[in-house]
Coordinates of C-alpha atoms in Angstrom, one line a residue:
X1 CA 70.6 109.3 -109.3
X2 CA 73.0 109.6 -106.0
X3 CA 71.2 109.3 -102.4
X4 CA 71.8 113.2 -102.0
X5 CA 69.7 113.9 -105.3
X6 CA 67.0 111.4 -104.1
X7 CA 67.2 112.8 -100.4
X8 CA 67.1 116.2 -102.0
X9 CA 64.3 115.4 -103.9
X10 CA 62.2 113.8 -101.4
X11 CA 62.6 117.3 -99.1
X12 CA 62.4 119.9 -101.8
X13 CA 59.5 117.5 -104.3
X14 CA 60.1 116.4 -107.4
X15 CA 58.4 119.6 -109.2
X16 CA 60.8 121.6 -107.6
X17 CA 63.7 119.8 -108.0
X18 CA 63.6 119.5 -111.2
X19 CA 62.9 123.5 -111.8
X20 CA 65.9 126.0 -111.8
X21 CA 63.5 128.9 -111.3
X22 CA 63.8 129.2 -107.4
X23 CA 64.4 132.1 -105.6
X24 CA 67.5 132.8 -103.4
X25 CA 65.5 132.8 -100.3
X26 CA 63.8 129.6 -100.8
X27 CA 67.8 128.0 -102.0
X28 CA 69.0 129.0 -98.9
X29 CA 66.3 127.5 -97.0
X30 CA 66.3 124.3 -99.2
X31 CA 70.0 124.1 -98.7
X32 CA 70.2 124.7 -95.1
X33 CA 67.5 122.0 -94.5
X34 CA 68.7 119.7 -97.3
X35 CA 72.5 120.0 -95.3
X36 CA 70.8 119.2 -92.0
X37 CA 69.6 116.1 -93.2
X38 CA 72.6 115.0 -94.4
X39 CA 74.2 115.7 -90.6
X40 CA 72.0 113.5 -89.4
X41 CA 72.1 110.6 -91.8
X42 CA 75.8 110.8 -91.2
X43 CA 74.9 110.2 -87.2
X44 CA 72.8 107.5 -88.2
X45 CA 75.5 106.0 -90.4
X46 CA 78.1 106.2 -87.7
X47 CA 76.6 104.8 -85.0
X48 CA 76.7 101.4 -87.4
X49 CA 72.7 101.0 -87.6
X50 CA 72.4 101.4 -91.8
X51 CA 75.4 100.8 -93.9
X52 CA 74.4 102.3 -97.0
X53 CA 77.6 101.2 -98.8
X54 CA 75.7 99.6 -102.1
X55 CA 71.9 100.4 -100.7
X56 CA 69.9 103.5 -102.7
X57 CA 67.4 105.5 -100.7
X58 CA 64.3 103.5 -102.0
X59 CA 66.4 100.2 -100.4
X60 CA 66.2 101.7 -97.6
X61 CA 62.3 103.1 -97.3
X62 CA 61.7 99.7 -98.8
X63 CA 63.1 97.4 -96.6
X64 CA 59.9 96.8 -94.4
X65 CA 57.3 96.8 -97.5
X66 CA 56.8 93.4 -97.8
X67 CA 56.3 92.5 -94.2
X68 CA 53.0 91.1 -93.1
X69 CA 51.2 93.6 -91.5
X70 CA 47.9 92.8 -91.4
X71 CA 46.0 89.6 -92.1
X72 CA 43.0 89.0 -93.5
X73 CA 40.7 85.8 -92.8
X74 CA 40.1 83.1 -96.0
X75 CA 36.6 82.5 -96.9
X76 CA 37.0 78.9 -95.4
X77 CA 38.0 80.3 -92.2
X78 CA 35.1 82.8 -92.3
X79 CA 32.6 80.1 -93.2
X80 CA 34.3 77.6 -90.8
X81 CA 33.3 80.3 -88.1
X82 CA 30.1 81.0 -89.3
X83 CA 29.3 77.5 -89.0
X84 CA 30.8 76.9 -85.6
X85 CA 28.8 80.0 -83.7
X86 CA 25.5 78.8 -86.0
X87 CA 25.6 75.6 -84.1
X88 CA 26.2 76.6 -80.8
X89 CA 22.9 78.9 -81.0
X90 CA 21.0 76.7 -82.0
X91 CA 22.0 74.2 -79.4
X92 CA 21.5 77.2 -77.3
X93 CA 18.0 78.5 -78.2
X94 CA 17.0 74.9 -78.1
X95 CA 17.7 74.7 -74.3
X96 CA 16.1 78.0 -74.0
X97 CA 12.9 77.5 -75.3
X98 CA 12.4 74.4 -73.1
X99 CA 13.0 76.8 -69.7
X100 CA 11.4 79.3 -70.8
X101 CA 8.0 79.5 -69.0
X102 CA 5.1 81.3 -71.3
X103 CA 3.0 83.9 -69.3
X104 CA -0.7 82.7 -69.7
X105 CA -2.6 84.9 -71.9
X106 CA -4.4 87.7 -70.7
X107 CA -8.2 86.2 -71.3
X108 CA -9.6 89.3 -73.8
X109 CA -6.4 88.1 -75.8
X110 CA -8.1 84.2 -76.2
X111 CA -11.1 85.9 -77.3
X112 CA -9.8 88.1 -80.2
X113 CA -8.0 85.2 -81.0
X114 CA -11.0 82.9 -81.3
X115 CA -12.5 85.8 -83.7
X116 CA -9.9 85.9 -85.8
X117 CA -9.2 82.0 -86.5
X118 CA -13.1 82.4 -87.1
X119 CA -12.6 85.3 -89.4
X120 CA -10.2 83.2 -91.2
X121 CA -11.7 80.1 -91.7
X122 CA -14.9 82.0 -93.1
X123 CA -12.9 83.4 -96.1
X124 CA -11.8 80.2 -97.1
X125 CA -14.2 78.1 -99.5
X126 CA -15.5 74.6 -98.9
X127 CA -14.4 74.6 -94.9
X128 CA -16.9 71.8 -93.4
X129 CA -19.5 73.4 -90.4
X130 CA -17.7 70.8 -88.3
X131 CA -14.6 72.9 -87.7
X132 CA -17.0 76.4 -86.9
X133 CA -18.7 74.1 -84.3
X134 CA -15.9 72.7 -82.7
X135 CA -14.4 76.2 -82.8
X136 CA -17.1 78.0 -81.3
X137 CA -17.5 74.6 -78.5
X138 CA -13.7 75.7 -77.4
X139 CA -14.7 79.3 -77.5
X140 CA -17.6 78.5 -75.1
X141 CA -15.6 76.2 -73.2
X142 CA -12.7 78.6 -72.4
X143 CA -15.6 81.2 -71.7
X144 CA -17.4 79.3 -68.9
X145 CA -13.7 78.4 -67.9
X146 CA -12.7 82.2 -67.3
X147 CA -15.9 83.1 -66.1
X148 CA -16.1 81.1 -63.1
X149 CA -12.7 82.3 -61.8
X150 CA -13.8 86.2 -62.8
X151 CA -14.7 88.7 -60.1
X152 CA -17.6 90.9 -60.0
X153 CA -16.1 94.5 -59.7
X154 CA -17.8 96.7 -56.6
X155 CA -19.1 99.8 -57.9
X156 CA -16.5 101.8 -55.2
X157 CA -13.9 100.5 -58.4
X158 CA -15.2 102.9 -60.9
X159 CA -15.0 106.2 -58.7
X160 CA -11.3 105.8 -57.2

């Protein structure tokens, strides 16, 4: 196949190349845009940029298909990064939590908590009365604790 039949074909399409059954009309247009082409494949021949002297058409649209466009990591390199960022957060979150201050519990939070460490300690069997009394001494202490520091509310509170 010549570069004019391949050129041809890649304007007209191979279905219709290959066909006789085409109307004058669309031949005319076919030709006028297939002779075009060739106009300007002669510029681009002239001015010395392809020399197509031993080259077919699909050299040519070939020429650049095997060039790297696009790269793609290995699965060592991912891993390798993976690994790298995984150590520097937890370097990180290490330094973090030890500047991070912790707000101090609000003190209805401490007691809901003290219920429910009850709670659980009562559904397990065999848990010594030692460990209820020493949870309920802590409850009482933190109580007493809290309630010294608490302020009476004035009755002019609950109207605003």
């Amino acid at each position: 196949m010549t570069g004019e039949e391949k050129l041809k074909m890649l304007v007209i399409g191979k279905k219709e190349a290959s066909s006789n059954q085409t109307d004058d009309n669309d031949s005319d247009d076919e030709d006028a845009i297939l002779d075009d082409l060739k106009e300007k494949w002669k510029t681009v021949e002239g001015n010395g940029r392809i020399t197509t002297d031993d080259a077919t058409l699909s050299d040519i649209l070939e020429v650049d298909a095997e060039l790297l466009a696009a790269s793609y990591p290995t699965d060592e390199e991912i891993l390798k990064s993976l690994m790298d960022n995984n150590k520097g957060q937890e370097n990180d979150s290490y330094s973090e939590n030890e500047d991070v201050i912790q707000p101090t519990p609000h003190r209805t939070e401490m007691l809901q908590s003290f219920e429910t460490i009850k709670r659980g300690f009562q559904m397990e069997e065999n848990m010594p009365d030692s460990i209820f009394s020493s949870l309920i001494k802590c409850e009482n202490f933190y109580e007493n604790l809290t309630s010294r520091n608490a302020k009476q509310d004035k009755i002019t509170e609950f109207f605003k």
